[in-house]
PDB file of C-alpha atoms in Angstrom:
ATOM      1  CA  UNK A   8       0.037  29.144   9.640  1.00  0.00           C
ATOM      2  CA  UNK A   9       0.949  29.680   5.791  1.00  0.00           C
ATOM      3  CA  UNK A  10       2.995  32.876   5.844  1.00  0.00           C
ATOM      4  CA  UNK A  11       4.290  33.748   2.284  1.00  0.00           C
ATOM      5  CA  UNK A  12       2.144  31.122   0.664  1.00  0.00           C
ATOM      6  CA  UNK A  13      -0.104  31.601  -2.238  1.00  0.00           C
ATOM      7  CA  UNK A  14      -3.376  29.431  -2.933  1.00  0.00           C
ATOM      8  CA  UNK A  15      -5.029  29.595  -6.381  1.00  0.00           C
ATOM      9  CA  UNK A  16      -8.442  27.903  -7.141  1.00  0.00           C
ATOM     10  CA  UNK A  17     -10.225  25.317  -5.205  1.00  0.00           C
ATOM     11  CA  UNK A  18      -8.329  24.250  -1.933  1.00  0.00           C
ATOM     12  CA  UNK A  19      -9.364  20.891   0.062  1.00  0.00           C
ATOM     13  CA  UNK A  20      -8.657  20.883   3.428  1.00  0.00           C
ATOM     14  CA  UNK A  21      -9.038  17.411   5.033  1.00  0.00           C
ATOM     15  CA  UNK A  22      -8.336  16.344   8.709  1.00  0.00           C
ATOM     16  CA  UNK A  23      -7.721  12.793   9.724  1.00  0.00           C
ATOM     17  CA  UNK A  24      -7.206  11.355  13.327  1.00  0.00           C
ATOM     18  CA  UNK A  25      -4.807   8.330  13.776  1.00  0.00           C
ATOM     19  CA  UNK A  26      -5.228   7.398  17.265  1.00  0.00           C
ATOM     20  CA  UNK A  27      -7.091   5.450  18.512  1.00  0.00           C
ATOM     21  CA  UNK A  28      -6.517   3.344  15.692  1.00  0.00           C
ATOM     22  CA  UNK A  29      -7.500   3.051  12.548  1.00  0.00           C
ATOM     23  CA  UNK A  30      -6.911   6.110  10.926  1.00  0.00           C
ATOM     24  CA  UNK A  31     -10.183   7.914  10.065  1.00  0.00           C
ATOM     25  CA  UNK A  32     -11.326  11.234   8.655  1.00  0.00           C
ATOM     26  CA  UNK A  33     -12.243  13.775  11.648  1.00  0.00           C
ATOM     27  CA  UNK A  34     -14.725  16.513  11.206  1.00  0.00           C
ATOM     28  CA  UNK A  35     -14.276  20.289  12.282  1.00  0.00           C
ATOM     29  CA  UNK A  36     -15.904  23.671  12.296  1.00  0.00           C
ATOM     30  CA  UNK A  37     -14.910  26.583  10.764  1.00  0.00           C
ATOM     31  CA  UNK A  38     -13.531  28.158  13.690  1.00  0.00           C
ATOM     32  CA  UNK A  39     -10.831  25.084  13.493  1.00  0.00           C
ATOM     33  CA  UNK A  40      -9.200  27.100  10.271  1.00  0.00           C
ATOM     34  CA  UNK A  41      -8.300  30.133  12.347  1.00  0.00           C
ATOM     35  CA  UNK A  42      -4.519  30.732  12.207  1.00  0.00           C
ATOM     36  CA  UNK A  43      -4.126  30.555  16.041  1.00  0.00           C
ATOM     37  CA  UNK A  44      -5.462  27.199  16.711  1.00  0.00           C
ATOM     38  CA  UNK A  45      -3.460  24.573  18.229  1.00  0.00           C
ATOM     39  CA  UNK A  46      -3.693  21.853  15.587  1.00  0.00           C
ATOM     40  CA  UNK A  47      -2.589  24.033  12.710  1.00  0.00           C
ATOM     41  CA  UNK A  48       0.291  25.394  14.923  1.00  0.00           C
ATOM     42  CA  UNK A  49       1.261  21.846  15.595  1.00  0.00           C
ATOM     43  CA  UNK A  50       0.744  20.534  11.693  1.00  0.00           C
ATOM     44  CA  UNK A  51       4.308  21.327  10.596  1.00  0.00           C
ATOM     45  CA  UNK A  52       5.564  19.253  13.508  1.00  0.00           C
ATOM     46  CA  UNK A  53       3.263  16.686  13.090  1.00  0.00           C
ATOM     47  CA  UNK A  54       3.754  16.491   9.445  1.00  0.00           C
ATOM     48  CA  UNK A  55       7.577  16.224  10.000  1.00  0.00           C
ATOM     49  CA  UNK A  56       6.982  13.387  12.710  1.00  0.00           C
ATOM     50  CA  UNK A  57       4.910  11.612  10.086  1.00  0.00           C
ATOM     51  CA  UNK A  58       7.495  11.982   7.342  1.00  0.00           C
ATOM     52  CA  UNK A  59      10.314  10.544   9.995  1.00  0.00           C
ATOM     53  CA  UNK A  60       7.994   7.367  10.720  1.00  0.00           C
ATOM     54  CA  UNK A  61       7.425   6.785   7.026  1.00  0.00           C
ATOM     55  CA  UNK A  62      11.001   6.862   6.442  1.00  0.00           C
ATOM     56  CA  UNK A  63      11.558   4.632   9.393  1.00  0.00           C
ATOM     57  CA  UNK A  64       9.000   1.944   7.856  1.00  0.00           C
ATOM     58  CA  UNK A  65      10.523   2.253   4.693  1.00  0.00           C
ATOM     59  CA  UNK A  66      14.011   1.534   5.932  1.00  0.00           C
ATOM     60  CA  UNK A  67      12.613  -1.338   7.710  1.00  0.00           C
ATOM     61  CA  UNK A  68      10.954  -2.600   4.726  1.00  0.00           C
ATOM     62  CA  UNK A  69      14.328  -2.408   2.425  1.00  0.00           C
ATOM     63  CA  UNK A  70      16.149  -3.897   5.319  1.00  0.00           C
ATOM     64  CA  UNK A  71      13.692  -6.880   5.369  1.00  0.00           C
ATOM     65  CA  UNK A  72      13.793  -7.048   1.521  1.00  0.00           C
ATOM     66  CA  UNK A  73      17.510  -7.340   1.613  1.00  0.00           C
ATOM     67  CA  UNK A  74      17.507 -10.068   4.341  1.00  0.00           C
ATOM     68  CA  UNK A  75      15.080 -11.989   2.182  1.00  0.00           C
ATOM     69  CA  UNK A  76      17.283 -11.731  -1.120  1.00  0.00           C
ATOM     70  CA  UNK A  77      20.255 -12.681   0.747  1.00  0.00           C
ATOM     71  CA  UNK A  78      18.406 -15.700   2.341  1.00  0.00           C
ATOM     72  CA  UNK A  79      17.415 -16.664  -1.520  1.00  0.00           C
ATOM     73  CA  UNK A  80      21.076 -16.427  -2.772  1.00  0.00           C
ATOM     74  CA  UNK A  81      22.081 -18.583   0.383  1.00  0.00           C
ATOM     75  CA  UNK A  82      19.541 -21.359  -0.314  1.00  0.00           C
ATOM     76  CA  UNK A  83      19.194 -22.559  -4.097  1.00  0.00           C
ATOM     77  CA  UNK A  84      15.567 -22.510  -5.064  1.00  0.00           C
ATOM     78  CA  UNK A  85      14.505 -19.771  -3.030  1.00  0.00           C
ATOM     79  CA  UNK A  86      14.282 -21.619   0.333  1.00  0.00           C
ATOM     80  CA  UNK A  87      10.614 -22.774   0.894  1.00  0.00           C
ATOM     81  CA  UNK A  88      10.189 -21.339   4.330  1.00  0.00           C
ATOM     82  CA  UNK A  89       6.370 -21.599   5.736  1.00  0.00           C
ATOM     83  CA  UNK A  90       4.592 -18.389   6.356  1.00  0.00           C
ATOM     84  CA  UNK A  91       4.592 -17.754   9.931  1.00  0.00           C
ATOM     85  CA  UNK A  92       1.435 -15.418   9.463  1.00  0.00           C
ATOM     86  CA  UNK A  93       2.991 -12.359  11.410  1.00  0.00           C
ATOM     87  CA  UNK A  94       3.305 -10.151   8.405  1.00  0.00           C
ATOM     88  CA  UNK A  95       6.954  -9.353   9.358  1.00  0.00           C
ATOM     89  CA  UNK A  96       8.575 -10.828   6.521  1.00  0.00           C
ATOM     90  CA  UNK A  97      10.660 -13.119   8.802  1.00  0.00           C
ATOM     91  CA  UNK A  98       9.373 -16.785   7.863  1.00  0.00           C
ATOM     92  CA  UNK A  99       7.346 -15.855   5.511  1.00  0.00           C
ATOM     93  CA  UNK A 100       7.273 -17.182   1.872  1.00  0.00           C
ATOM     94  CA  UNK A 101      10.249 -15.475  -0.282  1.00  0.00           C
ATOM     95  CA  UNK A 102       9.192 -12.564  -2.397  1.00  0.00           C
ATOM     96  CA  UNK A 103      10.311 -11.516  -5.735  1.00  0.00           C
ATOM     97  CA  UNK A 104      13.367  -9.474  -6.412  1.00  0.00           C
ATOM     98  CA  UNK A 105      12.700  -5.790  -5.902  1.00  0.00           C
ATOM     99  CA  UNK A 106      11.747  -4.823  -9.342  1.00  0.00           C
ATOM    100  CA  UNK A 107       9.144  -7.492  -9.682  1.00  0.00           C
ATOM    101  CA  UNK A 108       8.099  -7.210  -5.951  1.00  0.00           C
ATOM    102  CA  UNK A 109       7.240  -3.524  -6.122  1.00  0.00           C
ATOM    103  CA  UNK A 110       3.590  -2.109  -6.319  1.00  0.00           C
ATOM    104  CA  UNK A 111       1.717   1.098  -6.509  1.00  0.00           C
ATOM    105  CA  UNK A 112      -1.561   2.088  -5.124  1.00  0.00           C
ATOM    106  CA  UNK A 113      -4.254   5.102  -5.516  1.00  0.00           C
ATOM    107  CA  UNK A 114      -7.249   5.918  -3.578  1.00  0.00           C
ATOM    108  CA  UNK A 115     -10.261   7.369  -4.982  1.00  0.00           C
ATOM    109  CA  UNK A 116     -13.634   7.563  -3.151  1.00  0.00           C
ATOM    110  CA  UNK A 117     -14.501   4.182  -1.825  1.00  0.00           C
ATOM    111  CA  UNK A 118     -11.908   2.447  -3.917  1.00  0.00           C
ATOM    112  CA  UNK A 119      -8.546   1.644  -3.595  1.00  0.00           C
ATOM    113  CA  UNK A 120      -6.623   0.303  -6.744  1.00  0.00           C
ATOM    114  CA  UNK A 121      -3.182  -1.578  -6.237  1.00  0.00           C
ATOM    115  CA  UNK A 122      -1.059  -2.075  -9.565  1.00  0.00           C
ATOM    116  CA  UNK A 123       1.413  -5.120  -9.453  1.00  0.00           C
ATOM    117  CA  UNK A 124       3.885  -5.864 -12.317  1.00  0.00           C
ATOM    118  CA  UNK A 125       3.973  -9.150 -13.274  1.00  0.00           C
ATOM    119  CA  UNK A 126       6.838 -11.522 -14.407  1.00  0.00           C
ATOM    120  CA  UNK A 127       6.935 -11.957 -18.160  1.00  0.00           C
ATOM    121  CA  UNK A 128       4.995 -14.552 -19.590  1.00  0.00           C
ATOM    122  CA  UNK A 129       2.570 -14.943 -16.483  1.00  0.00           C
ATOM    123  CA  UNK A 130      -1.178 -15.047 -17.701  1.00  0.00           C
ATOM    124  CA  UNK A 131      -4.282 -14.293 -15.453  1.00  0.00           C
ATOM    125  CA  UNK A 132      -4.917 -17.837 -15.244  1.00  0.00           C
ATOM    126  CA  UNK A 133      -1.830 -18.706 -13.237  1.00  0.00           C
ATOM    127  CA  UNK A 134      -2.427 -16.444 -10.384  1.00  0.00           C
ATOM    128  CA  UNK A 135      -3.851 -17.189  -7.286  1.00  0.00           C
ATOM    129  CA  UNK A 136      -5.342 -14.014  -5.798  1.00  0.00           C
ATOM    130  CA  UNK A 137      -6.912 -14.000  -2.292  1.00  0.00           C
ATOM    131  CA  UNK A 138      -8.829 -10.944  -1.263  1.00  0.00           C
ATOM    132  CA  UNK A 139      -9.964 -11.110   2.242  1.00  0.00           C
ATOM    133  CA  UNK A 140     -11.740  -8.322   4.716  1.00  0.00           C
ATOM    134  CA  UNK A 141      -8.213  -7.684   6.303  1.00  0.00           C
ATOM    135  CA  UNK A 142      -5.508  -8.700   4.161  1.00  0.00           C
ATOM    136  CA  UNK A 143      -4.602  -9.539   0.429  1.00  0.00           C
ATOM    137  CA  UNK A 144      -2.419 -11.688  -1.361  1.00  0.00           C
ATOM    138  CA  UNK A 145      -1.055 -12.658  -4.874  1.00  0.00           C
ATOM    139  CA  UNK A 146       1.034 -15.734  -5.959  1.00  0.00           C
ATOM    140  CA  UNK A 147       1.678 -17.372  -9.253  1.00  0.00           C
ATOM    141  CA  UNK A 148       0.483 -21.039  -9.049  1.00  0.00           C
ATOM    142  CA  UNK A 149       3.071 -23.642  -8.452  1.00  0.00           C
ATOM    143  CA  UNK A 150       5.499 -21.107  -7.329  1.00  0.00           C
ATOM    144  CA  UNK A 151       6.842 -20.021  -3.791  1.00  0.00           C
ATOM    145  CA  UNK A 152       7.446 -16.312  -4.491  1.00  0.00           C
ATOM    146  CA  UNK A 153       4.515 -14.063  -3.760  1.00  0.00           C
ATOM    147  CA  UNK A 154       3.811 -10.983  -6.043  1.00  0.00           C
ATOM    148  CA  UNK A 155       2.270  -9.217  -3.115  1.00  0.00           C
ATOM    149  CA  UNK A 156       1.110  -9.927   0.222  1.00  0.00           C
ATOM    150  CA  UNK A 157      -0.587  -7.380   2.774  1.00  0.00           C
ATOM    151  CA  UNK A 158      -1.443  -9.445   6.081  1.00  0.00           C
ATOM    152  CA  UNK A 159      -3.057  -6.440   7.722  1.00  0.00           C
ATOM    153  CA  UNK A 160      -4.772  -3.769   5.554  1.00  0.00           C
ATOM    154  CA  UNK A 161      -5.218  -0.374   7.378  1.00  0.00           C
ATOM    155  CA  UNK A 162      -8.777  -0.533   7.039  1.00  0.00           C
ATOM    156  CA  UNK A 163     -11.182  -3.532   6.057  1.00  0.00           C
ATOM    157  CA  UNK A 164     -12.300  -4.069   2.473  1.00  0.00           C
ATOM    158  CA  UNK A 165     -15.471  -5.789   0.805  1.00  0.00           C
ATOM    159  CA  UNK A 166     -13.935  -8.830  -0.840  1.00  0.00           C
ATOM    160  CA  UNK A 167     -17.146  -9.847  -2.583  1.00  0.00           C
ATOM    161  CA  UNK A 168     -17.268  -6.486  -4.246  1.00  0.00           C
ATOM    162  CA  UNK A 169     -13.424  -6.128  -5.132  1.00  0.00           C
ATOM    163  CA  UNK A 170     -12.008  -7.141  -8.335  1.00  0.00           C
ATOM    164  CA  UNK A 171      -8.855  -7.925  -9.906  1.00  0.00           C
ATOM    165  CA  UNK A 172      -7.542  -8.136 -13.758  1.00  0.00           C
ATOM    166  CA  UNK A 173      -4.671  -8.312 -15.550  1.00  0.00           C
ATOM    167  CA  UNK A 174      -3.885  -5.285 -17.941  1.00  0.00           C
ATOM    168  CA  UNK A 175      -1.095  -4.679 -20.443  1.00  0.00           C
ATOM    169  CA  UNK A 176       0.601  -1.392 -19.777  1.00  0.00           C
ATOM    170  CA  UNK A 177       1.767   1.038 -22.523  1.00  0.00           C
ATOM    171  CA  UNK A 178       4.711   2.607 -20.728  1.00  0.00           C
ATOM    172  CA  UNK A 179       2.598   5.913 -19.325  1.00  0.00           C
ATOM    173  CA  UNK A 180       1.950   4.076 -16.131  1.00  0.00           C
ATOM    174  CA  UNK A 181       4.560   1.884 -14.029  1.00  0.00           C
ATOM    175  CA  UNK A 182       5.928  -0.725 -16.044  1.00  0.00           C
ATOM    176  CA  UNK A 183       7.492  -1.016 -19.542  1.00  0.00           C
ATOM    177  CA  UNK A 184       5.606  -0.916 -22.844  1.00  0.00           C
ATOM    178  CA  UNK A 185       4.130  -4.226 -23.465  1.00  0.00           C
ATOM    179  CA  UNK A 186       4.381  -5.678 -19.705  1.00  0.00           C
ATOM    180  CA  UNK A 187       1.579  -6.966 -17.882  1.00  0.00           C
ATOM    181  CA  UNK A 188       0.189  -5.312 -14.578  1.00  0.00           C
ATOM    182  CA  UNK A 189      -2.232  -7.059 -12.180  1.00  0.00           C
ATOM    183  CA  UNK A 190      -4.829  -4.362 -11.008  1.00  0.00           C
ATOM    184  CA  UNK A 191      -6.662  -5.013  -7.739  1.00  0.00           C
ATOM    185  CA  UNK A 192      -9.368  -2.731  -7.242  1.00  0.00           C
ATOM    186  CA  UNK A 193     -10.228  -2.936  -3.310  1.00  0.00           C
ATOM    187  CA  UNK A 194     -13.667  -1.618  -2.149  1.00  0.00           C
ATOM    188  CA  UNK A 195     -13.327   0.078   1.148  1.00  0.00           C
ATOM    189  CA  UNK A 196     -15.867  -1.416   4.106  1.00  0.00           C
ATOM    190  CA  UNK A 197     -17.398   2.030   4.952  1.00  0.00           C
ATOM    191  CA  UNK A 198     -19.928   0.424   7.430  1.00  0.00           C
TER     192      UNK A 198
END
């Protein structure tokens, strides 16, 4: 399975199942690590299929962002459409431009951290942050733009244990030095 590959130090091996949804960790026995097991032989093709699906999803997201940006330029003031609640971007509240709308995330243990760059001059008290079991959103009070909206999280979170804060960036992470970042720390619901 790993012809020509060299591994040095500790190696972590994990296995997940994505069907039926949701994606979750899967247990395996030491015998499942043999080089002739079917899942290991299938792994390169499965990984390629996963990568192609991620490309398709990213292309759809970019197409949606372009469509929203075109709609904003056609309608002065940003449109003001009502959110239809389906999360597909069509009929949802308009988002900010690509630079401002981008976000980054990372997982560690039972927490997921989401970092969202803030427009210049926006302070914490101006933010309206919504953390629910299966969705998150953040808007600037009095504005139609959404900084971030995830209508259906991959897995549930504990909203009462999750937190958010505004941090100054030093340039070593996303954002330019001195810019501000909304940091959401989401606690995964593991029960």
